[in-house]
Coordinates of C-alpha atoms and ligand atoms in Angstrom, one line a residue:
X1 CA 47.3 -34.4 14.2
X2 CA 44.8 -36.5 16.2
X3 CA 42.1 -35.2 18.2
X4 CA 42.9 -37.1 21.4
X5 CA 39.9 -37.1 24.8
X6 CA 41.4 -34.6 27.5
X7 CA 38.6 -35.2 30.2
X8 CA 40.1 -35.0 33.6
X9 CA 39.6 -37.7 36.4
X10 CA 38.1 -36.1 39.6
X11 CA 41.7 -36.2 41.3
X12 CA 43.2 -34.6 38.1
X13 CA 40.5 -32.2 38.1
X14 CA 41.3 -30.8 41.4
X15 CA 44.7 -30.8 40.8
X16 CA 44.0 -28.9 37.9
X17 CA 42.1 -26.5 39.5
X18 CA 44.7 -25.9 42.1
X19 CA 47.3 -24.9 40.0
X20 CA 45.2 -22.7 37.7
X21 CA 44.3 -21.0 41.2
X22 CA 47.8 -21.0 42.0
X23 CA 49.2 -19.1 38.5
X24 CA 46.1 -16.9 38.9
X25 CA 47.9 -15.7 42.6
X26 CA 51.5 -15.5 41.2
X27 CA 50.0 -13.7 38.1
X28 CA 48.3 -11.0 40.4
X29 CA 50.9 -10.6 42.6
X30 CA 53.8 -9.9 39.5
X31 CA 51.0 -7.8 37.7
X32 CA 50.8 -9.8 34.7
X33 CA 47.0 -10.4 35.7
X34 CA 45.6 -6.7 36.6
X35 CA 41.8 -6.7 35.9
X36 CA 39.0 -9.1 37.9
X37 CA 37.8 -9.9 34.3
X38 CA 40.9 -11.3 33.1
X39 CA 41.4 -13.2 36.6
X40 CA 38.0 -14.4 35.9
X41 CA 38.5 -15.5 32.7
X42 CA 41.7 -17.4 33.2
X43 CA 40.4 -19.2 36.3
X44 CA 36.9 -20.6 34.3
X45 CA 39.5 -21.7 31.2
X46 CA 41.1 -25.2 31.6
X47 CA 44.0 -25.0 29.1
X48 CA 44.3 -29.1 29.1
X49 CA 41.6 -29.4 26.3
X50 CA 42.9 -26.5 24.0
X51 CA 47.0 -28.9 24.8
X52 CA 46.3 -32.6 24.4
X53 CA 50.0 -33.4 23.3
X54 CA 53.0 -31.2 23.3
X55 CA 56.5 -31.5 21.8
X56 CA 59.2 -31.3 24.8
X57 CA 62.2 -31.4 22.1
X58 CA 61.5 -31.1 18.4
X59 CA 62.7 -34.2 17.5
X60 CA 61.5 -36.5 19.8
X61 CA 57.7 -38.0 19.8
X62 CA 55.1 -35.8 21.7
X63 CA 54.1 -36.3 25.0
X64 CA 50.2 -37.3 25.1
X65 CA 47.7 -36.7 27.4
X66 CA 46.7 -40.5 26.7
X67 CA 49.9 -42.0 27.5
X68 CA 49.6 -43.5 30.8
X69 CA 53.1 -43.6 31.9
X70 CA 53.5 -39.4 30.9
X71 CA 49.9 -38.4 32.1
X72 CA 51.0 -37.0 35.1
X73 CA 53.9 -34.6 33.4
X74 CA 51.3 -33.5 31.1
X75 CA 48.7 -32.5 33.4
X76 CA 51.6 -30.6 34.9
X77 CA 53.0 -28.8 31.9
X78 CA 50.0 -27.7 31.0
X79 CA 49.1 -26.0 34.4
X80 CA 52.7 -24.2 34.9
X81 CA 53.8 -20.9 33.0
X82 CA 55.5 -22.6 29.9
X83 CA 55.4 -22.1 26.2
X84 CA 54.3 -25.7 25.1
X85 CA 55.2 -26.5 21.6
X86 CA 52.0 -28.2 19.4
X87 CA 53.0 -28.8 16.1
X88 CA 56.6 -30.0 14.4
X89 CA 57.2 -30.4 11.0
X90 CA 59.8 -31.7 8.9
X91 CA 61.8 -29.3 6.9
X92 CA 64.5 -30.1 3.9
X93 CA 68.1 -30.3 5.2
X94 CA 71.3 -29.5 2.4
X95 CA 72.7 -32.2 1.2
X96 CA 75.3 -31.9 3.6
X97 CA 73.1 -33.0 6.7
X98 CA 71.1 -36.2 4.6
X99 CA 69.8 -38.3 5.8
X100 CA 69.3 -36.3 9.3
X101 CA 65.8 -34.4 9.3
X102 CA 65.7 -31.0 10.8
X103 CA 62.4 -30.2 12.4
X104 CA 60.8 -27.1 13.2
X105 CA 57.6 -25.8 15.3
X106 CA 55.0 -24.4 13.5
X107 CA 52.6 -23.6 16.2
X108 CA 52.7 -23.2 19.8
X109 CA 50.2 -22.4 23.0
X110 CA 52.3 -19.5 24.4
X111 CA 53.1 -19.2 28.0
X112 CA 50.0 -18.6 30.2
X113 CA 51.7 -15.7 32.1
X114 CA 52.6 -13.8 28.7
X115 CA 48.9 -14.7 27.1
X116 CA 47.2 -12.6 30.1
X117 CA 49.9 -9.8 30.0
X118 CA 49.2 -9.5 26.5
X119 CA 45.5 -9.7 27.0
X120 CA 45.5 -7.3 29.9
X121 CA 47.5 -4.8 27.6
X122 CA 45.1 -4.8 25.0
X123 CA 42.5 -3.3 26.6
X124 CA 39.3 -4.8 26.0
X125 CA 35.8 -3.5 27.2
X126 CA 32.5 -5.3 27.0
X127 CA 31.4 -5.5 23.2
X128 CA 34.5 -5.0 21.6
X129 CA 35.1 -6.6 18.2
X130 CA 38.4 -8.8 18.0
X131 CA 40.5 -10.7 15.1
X132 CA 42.9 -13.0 16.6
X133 CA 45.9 -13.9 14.0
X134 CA 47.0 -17.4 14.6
X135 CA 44.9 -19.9 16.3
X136 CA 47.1 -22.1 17.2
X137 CA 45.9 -24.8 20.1
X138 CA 42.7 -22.2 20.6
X139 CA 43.6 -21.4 24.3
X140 CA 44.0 -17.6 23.4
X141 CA 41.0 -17.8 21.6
X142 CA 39.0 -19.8 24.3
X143 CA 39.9 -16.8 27.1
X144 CA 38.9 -14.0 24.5
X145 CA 35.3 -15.9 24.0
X146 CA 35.4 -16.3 27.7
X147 CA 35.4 -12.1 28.6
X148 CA 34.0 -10.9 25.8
X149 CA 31.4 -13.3 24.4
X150 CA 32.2 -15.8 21.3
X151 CA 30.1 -13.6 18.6
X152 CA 32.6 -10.5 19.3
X153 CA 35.7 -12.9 18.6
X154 CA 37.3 -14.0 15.1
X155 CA 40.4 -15.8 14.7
X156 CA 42.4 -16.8 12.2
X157 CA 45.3 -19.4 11.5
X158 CA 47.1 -19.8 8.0
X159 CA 47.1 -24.0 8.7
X160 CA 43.6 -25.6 8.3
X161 CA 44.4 -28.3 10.3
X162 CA 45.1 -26.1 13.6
X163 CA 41.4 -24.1 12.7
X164 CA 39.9 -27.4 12.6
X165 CA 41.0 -28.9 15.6
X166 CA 40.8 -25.7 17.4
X167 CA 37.1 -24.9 16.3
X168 CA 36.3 -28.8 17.5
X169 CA 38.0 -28.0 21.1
X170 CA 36.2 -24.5 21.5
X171 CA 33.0 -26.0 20.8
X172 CA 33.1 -28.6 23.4
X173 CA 33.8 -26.0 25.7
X174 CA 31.2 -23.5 24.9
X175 CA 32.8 -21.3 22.4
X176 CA 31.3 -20.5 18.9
X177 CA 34.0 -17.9 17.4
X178 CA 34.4 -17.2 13.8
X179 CA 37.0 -19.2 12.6
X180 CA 38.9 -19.3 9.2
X181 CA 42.0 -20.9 7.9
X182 CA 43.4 -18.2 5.7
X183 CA 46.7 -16.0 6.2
X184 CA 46.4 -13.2 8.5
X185 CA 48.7 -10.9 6.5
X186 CA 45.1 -10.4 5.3
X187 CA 43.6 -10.0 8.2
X188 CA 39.6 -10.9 7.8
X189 CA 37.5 -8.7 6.1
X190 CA 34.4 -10.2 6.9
X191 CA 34.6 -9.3 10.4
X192 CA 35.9 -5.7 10.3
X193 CA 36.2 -3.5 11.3
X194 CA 37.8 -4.3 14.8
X195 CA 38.3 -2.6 17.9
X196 CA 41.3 -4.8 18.5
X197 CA 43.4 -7.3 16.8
X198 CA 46.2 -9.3 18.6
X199 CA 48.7 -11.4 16.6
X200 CA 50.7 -14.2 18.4
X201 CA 52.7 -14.5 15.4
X202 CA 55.4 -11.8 14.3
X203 CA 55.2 -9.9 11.3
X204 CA 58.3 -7.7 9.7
X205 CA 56.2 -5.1 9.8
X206 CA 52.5 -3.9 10.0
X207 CA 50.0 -5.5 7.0
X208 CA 48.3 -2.6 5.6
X209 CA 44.7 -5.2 5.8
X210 CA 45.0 -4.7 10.1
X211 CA 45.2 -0.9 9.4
X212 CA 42.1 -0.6 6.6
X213 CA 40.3 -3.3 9.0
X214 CA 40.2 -1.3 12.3
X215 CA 37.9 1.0 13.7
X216 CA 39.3 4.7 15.1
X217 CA 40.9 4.2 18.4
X218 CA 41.3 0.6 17.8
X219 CA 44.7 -0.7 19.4
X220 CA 46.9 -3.4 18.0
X221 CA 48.8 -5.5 19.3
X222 CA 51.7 -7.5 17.6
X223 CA 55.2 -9.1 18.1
X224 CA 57.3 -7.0 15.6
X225 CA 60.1 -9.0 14.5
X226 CA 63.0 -9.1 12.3
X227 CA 66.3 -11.7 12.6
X228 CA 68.4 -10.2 14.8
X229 CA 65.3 -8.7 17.1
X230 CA 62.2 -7.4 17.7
X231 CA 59.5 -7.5 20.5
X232 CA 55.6 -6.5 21.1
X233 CA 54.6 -3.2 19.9
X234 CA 51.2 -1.8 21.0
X235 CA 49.8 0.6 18.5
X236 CA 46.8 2.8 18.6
X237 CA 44.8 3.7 15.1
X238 CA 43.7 7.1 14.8
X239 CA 40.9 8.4 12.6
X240 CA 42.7 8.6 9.1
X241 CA 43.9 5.1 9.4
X242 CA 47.6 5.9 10.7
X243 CA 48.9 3.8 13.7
X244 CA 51.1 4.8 16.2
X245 CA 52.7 3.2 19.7
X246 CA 55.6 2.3 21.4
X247 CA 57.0 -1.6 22.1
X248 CA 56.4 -2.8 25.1
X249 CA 59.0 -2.8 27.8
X250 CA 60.0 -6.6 27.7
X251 CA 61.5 -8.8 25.2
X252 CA 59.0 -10.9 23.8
X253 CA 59.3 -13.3 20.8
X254 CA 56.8 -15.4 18.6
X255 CA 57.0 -17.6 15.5
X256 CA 57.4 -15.5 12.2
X257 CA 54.1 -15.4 10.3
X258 CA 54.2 -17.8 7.4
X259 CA 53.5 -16.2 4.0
X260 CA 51.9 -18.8 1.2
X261 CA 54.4 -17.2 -1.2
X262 CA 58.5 -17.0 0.9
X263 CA 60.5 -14.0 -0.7
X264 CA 63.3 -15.0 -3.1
X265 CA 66.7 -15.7 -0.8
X266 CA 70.0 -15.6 -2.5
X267 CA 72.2 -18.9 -2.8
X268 CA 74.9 -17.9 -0.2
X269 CA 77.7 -20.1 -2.2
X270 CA 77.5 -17.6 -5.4
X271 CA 77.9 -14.3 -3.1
X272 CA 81.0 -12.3 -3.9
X273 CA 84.5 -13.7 -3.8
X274 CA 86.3 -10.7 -2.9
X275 CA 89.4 -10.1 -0.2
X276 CA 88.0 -10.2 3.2
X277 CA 88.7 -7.5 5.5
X278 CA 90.4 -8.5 8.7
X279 CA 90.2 -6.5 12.3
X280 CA 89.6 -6.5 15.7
X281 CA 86.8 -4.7 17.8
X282 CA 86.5 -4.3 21.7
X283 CA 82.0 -4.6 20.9
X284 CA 81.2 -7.8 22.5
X285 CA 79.1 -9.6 20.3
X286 CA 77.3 -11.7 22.5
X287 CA 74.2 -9.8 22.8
X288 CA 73.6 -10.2 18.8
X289 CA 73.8 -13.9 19.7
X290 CA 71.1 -13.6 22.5
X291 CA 67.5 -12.4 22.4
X292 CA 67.7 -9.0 23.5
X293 CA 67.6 -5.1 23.5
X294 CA 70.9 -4.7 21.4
X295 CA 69.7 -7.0 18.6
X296 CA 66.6 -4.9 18.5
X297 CA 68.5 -2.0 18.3
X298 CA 70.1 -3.1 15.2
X299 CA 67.6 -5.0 13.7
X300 CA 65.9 -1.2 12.7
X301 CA 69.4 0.0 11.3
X302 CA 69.8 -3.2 9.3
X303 CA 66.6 -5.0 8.3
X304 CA 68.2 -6.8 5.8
X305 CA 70.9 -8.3 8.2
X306 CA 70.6 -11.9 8.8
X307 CA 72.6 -13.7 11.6
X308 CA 73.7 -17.3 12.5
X309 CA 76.4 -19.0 15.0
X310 CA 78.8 -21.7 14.2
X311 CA 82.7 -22.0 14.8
X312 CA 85.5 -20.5 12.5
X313 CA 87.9 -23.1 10.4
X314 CA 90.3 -22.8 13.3
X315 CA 87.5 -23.8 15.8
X316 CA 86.5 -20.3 17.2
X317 CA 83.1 -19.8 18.4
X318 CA 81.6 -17.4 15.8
X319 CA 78.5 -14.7 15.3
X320 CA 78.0 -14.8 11.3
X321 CA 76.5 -11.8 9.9
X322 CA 75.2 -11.8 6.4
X323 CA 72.9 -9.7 3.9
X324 CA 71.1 -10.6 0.7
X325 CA 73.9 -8.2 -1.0
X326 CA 76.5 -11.1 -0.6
X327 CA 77.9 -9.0 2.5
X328 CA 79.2 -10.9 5.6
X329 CA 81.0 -10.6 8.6
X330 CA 82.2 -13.4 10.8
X331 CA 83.2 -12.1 15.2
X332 CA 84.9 -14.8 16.6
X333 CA 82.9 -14.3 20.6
X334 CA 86.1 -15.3 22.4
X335 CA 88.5 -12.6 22.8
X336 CA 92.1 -12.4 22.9
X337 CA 93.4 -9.6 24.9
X338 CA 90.3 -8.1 25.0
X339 CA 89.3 -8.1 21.7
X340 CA 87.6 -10.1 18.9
X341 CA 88.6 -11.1 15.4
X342 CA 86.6 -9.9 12.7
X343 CA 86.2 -11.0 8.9
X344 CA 84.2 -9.0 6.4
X345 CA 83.6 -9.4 3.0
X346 CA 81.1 -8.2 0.2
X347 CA 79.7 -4.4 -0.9
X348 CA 79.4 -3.6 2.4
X349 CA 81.3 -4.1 6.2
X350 CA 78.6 -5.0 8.6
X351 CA 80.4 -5.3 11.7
X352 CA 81.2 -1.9 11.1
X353 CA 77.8 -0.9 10.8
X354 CA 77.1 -2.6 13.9
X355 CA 79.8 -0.5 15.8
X356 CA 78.1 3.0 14.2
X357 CA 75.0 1.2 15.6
X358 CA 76.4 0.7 18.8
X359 CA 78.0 4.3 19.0
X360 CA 74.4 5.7 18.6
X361 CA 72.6 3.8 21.1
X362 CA 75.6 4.6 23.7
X363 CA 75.2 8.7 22.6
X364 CA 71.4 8.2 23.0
X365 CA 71.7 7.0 26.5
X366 CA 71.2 3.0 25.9
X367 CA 67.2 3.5 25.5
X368 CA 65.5 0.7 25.7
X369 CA 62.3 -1.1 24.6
X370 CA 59.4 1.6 25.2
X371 CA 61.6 4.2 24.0
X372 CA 61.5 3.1 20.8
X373 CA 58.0 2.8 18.7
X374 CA 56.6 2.6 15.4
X375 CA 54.5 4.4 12.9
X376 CA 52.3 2.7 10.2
X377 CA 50.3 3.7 7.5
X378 CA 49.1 1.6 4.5
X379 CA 51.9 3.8 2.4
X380 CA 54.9 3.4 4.7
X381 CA 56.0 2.7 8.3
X382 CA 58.8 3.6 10.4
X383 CA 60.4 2.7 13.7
X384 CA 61.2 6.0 15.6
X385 CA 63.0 7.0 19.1
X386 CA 61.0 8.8 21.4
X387 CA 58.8 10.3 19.0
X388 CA 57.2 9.3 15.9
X389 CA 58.1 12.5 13.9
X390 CA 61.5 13.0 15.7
X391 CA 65.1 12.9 13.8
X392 CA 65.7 9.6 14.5
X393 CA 63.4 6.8 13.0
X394 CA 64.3 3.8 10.5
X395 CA 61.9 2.5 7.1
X396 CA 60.5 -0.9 8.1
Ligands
SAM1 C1 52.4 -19.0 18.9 S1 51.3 -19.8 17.8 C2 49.7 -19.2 18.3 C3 49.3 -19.5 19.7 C4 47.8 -19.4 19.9 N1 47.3 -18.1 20.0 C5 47.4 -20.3 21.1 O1 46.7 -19.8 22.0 O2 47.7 -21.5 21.1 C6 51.4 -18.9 16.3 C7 50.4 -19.4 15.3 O3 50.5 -18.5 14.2 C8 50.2 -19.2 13.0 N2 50.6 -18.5 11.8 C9 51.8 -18.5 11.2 N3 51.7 -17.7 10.1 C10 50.4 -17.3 10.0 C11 49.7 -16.5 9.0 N4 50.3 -16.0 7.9 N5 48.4 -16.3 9.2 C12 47.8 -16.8 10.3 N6 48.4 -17.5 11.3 C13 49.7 -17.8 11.1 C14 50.8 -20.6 13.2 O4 50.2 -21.6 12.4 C15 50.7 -20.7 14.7 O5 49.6 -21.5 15.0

């Protein structure tokens, strides 16, 4: 990545200004934006020198702020409410697929509306001590340096290149943070302990380092995410170290935290060869194909559960649901009077699971997001329903 000039012409500059003033409005008037500190903040950070370039589709070259001909949509998608992808990389295709490249994005400056409702919800006060976990463009870190002062901020991304660049844009714009290139799952001891640490990356579940590295009453606050679903949780650490909240009541969803060493994954081709199990089920499984509350509600009941989409060999638009145990299930999403085909195979019949799921969320009254939270403590962690030391709460 290059470090490209972002300076603004005076025209730009006003424009600029206008829209930040603008979002600031629509963000106060929806609520996303709730204190005169945060409003403050946001309105004396330009995000354009934190998003010189951003990737509009993965595979396609960046748009750049020093492109003439695409200066203008720049300027404007970095001044309206949109997650702006920063970084691509390349990532190995099977065989199959050679010699296409498949591309992912490995970093992101997040939406401006979700960054403040995030920020807002953590809760900060005036000397404060927070570890940011994953850098990314800086923009996140910029705003916390912004309300709080740059000494009480640390911030930490696990690619080198993204500290780098993001120490060199803070610093031209005032900001002196601690900075390190290491992986949060670690969180930064030399810093702690914190009154608050925010993650805009998702972790399966809560790294025992954020719970040692906090201060009593600390809060933190974290996309918690597994495949089929997962949002924010906001959880508060009491004095022996435990931590305990509830999710948020919103889908959210951020990049996975990387780990420098990637658990082992099964070769899907050598799983079991035994007879599939054929049915029908009247469970639409649409929702496990979207974003949303009923894949969260599964996700707890089946961490290990993996899902993908494709098409069946007769040409039937498919969820695929699959374990490490060689177990998987294949819901064609059409129906035909009413009801979906269903294919299961290996030790164990997931669809069915997901029906038992299903039957439990119904008995329990649908709950959604906030009803749900978790418990951590460096020795184990659960997910519970409406209370942490209730009958009904799920290992993470
Ligand atoms: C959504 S982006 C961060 C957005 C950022 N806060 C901003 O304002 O632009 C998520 C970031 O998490 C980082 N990340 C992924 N795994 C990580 C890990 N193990 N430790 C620290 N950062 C990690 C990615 O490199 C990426 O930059």
């Amino acid at each position: 990545m290059t470090h490209y000039p972002t300076d603004l012409d005076q025209a730009e500059a006003q424009l600029a200004r206008q829209r930040l003033t603008e979002l600031a409005d629509r963000f106060t008037e929806n609520g996303d934006l709730r204190t005169a500190q945060w409003r403050q903040a946001f309105l004396c950070t330009w995000r354009h020198p934190y998003v010189p370039a951003y990737y509009p589709y993965l595979d396609q070259p960046p748009v750049l702020c020093i492109d003439p001909e695409r200066r203008e949509t720049w300027l404007n998608a970095v001044y309206s409410d949109e997650t702006l992808v920063t970084k691509v990389q390349p990532i190995p295709l099977s065989r199959a697929f050679r010699p296409a490249t498949g591309w992912m994005y490995t970093s992101s400056s997040t939406l401006p509306s979700l960054v403040l409702r995030m920020l807002e919800s953590l809760d900060v006060h005036d000397g404060h001590r927070v570890l940011e976990i994953g850098t990314g463009s800086g923009y996140n870190c910029a705003l916390l340096c912004q309300r709080l002062g740059s000494e009480q901020v640390t911030s930490v991304d696990i690619d080198p290149e993204l500290v780098d660049l993001a120490s060199e844009r803070l610093a031209a714009n005032g900001h002196t943070p601690t900075l390190a290139a290491t992986d949060g799952a670690e969180g930064y001891p030399d810093g702690a302990p914190y009154d608050r640490i925010i993650s805009t990356c998702a972790v399966r579940s809560i790294p025992a380092a954020w719970l040692n590295q906090t201060a009593p009453g600390a809060i933190i606050l974290t996309d918690v995410h597994g495949p089929l679903g997962g949002t924010l949780a906001r959880l508060t650490v009491d004095a022996d170290g435990t931590a305990t909240g509830p999710f948020v009541p919103y889908w959210s969803g951020f990049m996975q935290m990387r780990r420098t060493v990637q658990p082992e994954t099964p070769n899907r081709h050598q799983w079991g060869d035994d007879e599939p199990t054929r049915s029908t089920t009247d469970i639409d499984p649409a929702p496990l194909r979207e974003h949303g509350l009923f894949g969260f509600v599964v996700q707890w009941h089946l961490p290990d559960v993996s899902r993908g989409f494709g098409t069946t060999d007769d040409g039937h638009p498919a969820l695929y649901l699959f374990a490490p145990d060689g177990s998987e299930a294949t819901i064609e999403t059409d129906t035909t009077n009413g009801r979906h085909q269903v294919t299961e195979t290996g030790p164990r019949r997931l669809w069915r699971a997901v029906e038992q799921v299903h039957q439990f969320w119904q008995n329990a009254g649908q709950p959604s997001y906030e009803r749900f939270g978790i418990i951590a403590t460096p020795a184990e962690q659960y997910v519970w329903l409406d209370t942490p030391n209730g009958p009904h709460r799920w290992s993470l």
